[in-house]
Structures are given as structure tokens and as C-alpha cells.
């Protein structure tokens, strides 16, 4: 695909994001040099957290952009919506196997949201947008939860799961929205928003 | 995963179905020997077509099953639902580039359905079920359509597209249902229905 002389930089260390961006058949480089500390002000509404994180990563890029460069940053979050008297909760990366099991029990038999915020920035323009996908898990048995944690060790995954792994094959009954967003990058929306930068 | 001494046979030549079944972490063999001729009676309602095809493939398996064997067959169909005075239509594999372009123009900017019927059969039991996913394409440009056909040559794909290829990355805005079903095999439903056979 013709980038009209523009150079795209993906500022993310995630191999999944890299694969998904490759799926757009565009050339890009990966540069994760960043001074941003991953934190947001206390009390930030949770749907705003990925937006602040993505913009923070963009602003914290380790050097000024050249005029023909386009920087892409992103942040993905697994969110348990409020239900039955429980408040909403952001599920981060699990600390250990017990924490992962707690998260999977929380996700079992109900719907959650996966929200990704993406920031595209050049010296002329900045655009931040979010994509949300709803994801339904069937009721997971304790056997299924412990098999998954023991075998796939999902300690680097927000919410303690990856949809493209075993647990996504046996446990996810339905999604509404973009599948690739759940993997970690809403590439269709990126493609659409990128056009204004080319 | 423990199959309690049962042997699973996947009667499908599709490498995508093989990969998806592998995702369940179960052992199986592939055996495509089949005497079924892929046709259904004239006038079959189109939501029944994959059911008849899947059952036909199961019945046409080239040899009797042993008592510990479980046979899995499937058929996936891309269906344009009736809209704006047009009747519904099943999109098969495109004959050539012009036919593929016609199909992609038909899918462009609207919703379609992907329905897979799966038949699981042993000597004791038979179970056929279907899974349907709704899929939305953005309006596709003629440039996007011809780039995809020239580069990916989707002539072996029903509806002239594969969601996991470039066109799925740039063009599919949303799905409702199972993603893996659109790739060709609703593995979560297979997992669920398989339990009764083990």
C-alpha cells in the first residue's frame, strides 16, 4: 500500500500488535524508546484510562518526529462492567497463578469489554480514538481454568487470557465488535484513521 | 485434553479447520475419503443448505466407524440476507477475478451472515448444529477490491474473502458471534457438543 513517502513508526513492543499492523500490508518500523511512566491520575473514569495511556505513550516518545513520520501508540484494557451490585473493574496483568485464576473466575459466564485506545500523531496532526468489543465467556470449570493457567501461563496478558489461545477456542461463545481489537489492535479503525495522515 | 480413549477424525481438507481444531489441544487425525457429491435438492431453504451438506459429508464417509471413533464434518456458507427488495443469496467460491469482484461489491458496505453446520457422529450418537456470525464490511473501494483479488487470489474462498487476510484487517468493521466460525469452524460450539461423545 502506498504511504506517499510517509514513514510509520509503531511504538509498541507487543508482537501481536506488530503482526496485526503487518496485516495492513504497510511498511513500518518498531521503536519502543519511551519516557512515559504507565500511570494515570487517581479517580480517572475507567473508560478514559486507555486514552490517557495511549496519549502518554505518544507524548513520551523518546525523540521529536521528522515531518514525514507518523507515530502510532496504543493501549488495551480488559474491563469488567458493573453488574449485580458490583462496581466496574479494570483487569490488568495477573501477579501470579492465583491472581490469574481469580480473574478468569470473574470473567467466567459473563460479558466483559475490551477497549483499545490508539493515538496517531505527526507534526501536523494528532488523532486519538477508541474501539470497544464486547466478549462473552461461557461458565469456565475449575479444570479448564487451571489447565489454561498451567499450560499457557498468561501472566503477561491483561485479564489473564488471550482470545487466540486455547481458552479463546473453548471458552469464548460470542463477541460483538472487532476481533482484532481483542487480540490487541483495532486495525480496521487504524486503517481508516491513518488515511488523513497520508 | 483427555478423550477417554476416543479417537477423533476430522473429515475436512481445510487447513484452517485443522488449525482451529488443533486449538482445542486435542489429538485427531484427518481423513477426507468421502463419496458425498456436494449438492442439495433444488429449492432447499438456504439456511438448511450447510446442514444437508455437513450431514451428507458425514453419511458419505468412506468406511464404517469403529466404536471408539468420533467423526467430525462441517460446511461453511456465506449468505447475503435479503435486503432492499433483493432476495437472499448464497455466495460460493468465485469462478474468476470478475466473479470475485462482483461478490466483494455485493458484500461492500453491508452485513452478511456466515453459517457453519457441524456434524459429530459416532456409532452411538449423531449431533448436527449450526453457528451463525454476522459480519459487517465497510464500503470497499474499487482499488481495495482489485488489490485484494490480485494479491490474495481468493478463488478457493466462499464469498471471495478470508477474514484473517488483508481484506479482513482493512475492511471488516464488526462481527457479532464467533470469529473462528467466520474463519471456518465454530470451535467453541464443537468443544461443547463434543463433551456428550466422550
Coordinates of C-alpha atoms in Angstrom, one line a residue, chain A residues 11-12 31-39 52-64 71 73 121:
Chain A
X11 CA 5.8 2.5 19.4
X12 CA 4.8 -0.8 20.9
X31 CA 10.7 1.8 18.1
X32 CA 9.8 1.4 21.8
X33 CA 12.0 4.1 23.2
X34 CA 9.8 5.9 25.6
X35 CA 10.0 8.0 28.7
X36 CA 6.3 7.6 29.7
X37 CA 5.6 6.1 33.1
X38 CA 2.4 4.0 32.9
X39 CA 0.2 5.7 35.4
X52 CA -4.6 8.7 28.8
X53 CA -2.2 5.8 28.5
X54 CA -2.1 5.9 24.7
X55 CA -1.6 9.7 24.6
X56 CA 1.0 9.4 27.3
X57 CA 3.0 6.9 25.3
X58 CA 2.7 9.2 22.2
X59 CA 3.8 12.3 24.1
X60 CA 6.6 10.3 25.8
X61 CA 8.2 9.1 22.6
X62 CA 12.0 9.4 23.0
X63 CA 12.6 12.0 20.3
X64 CA 10.9 14.6 18.1
X71 CA 3.8 7.6 15.2
X73 CA 0.8 4.1 20.1
X121 CA 0.5 11.6 15.6

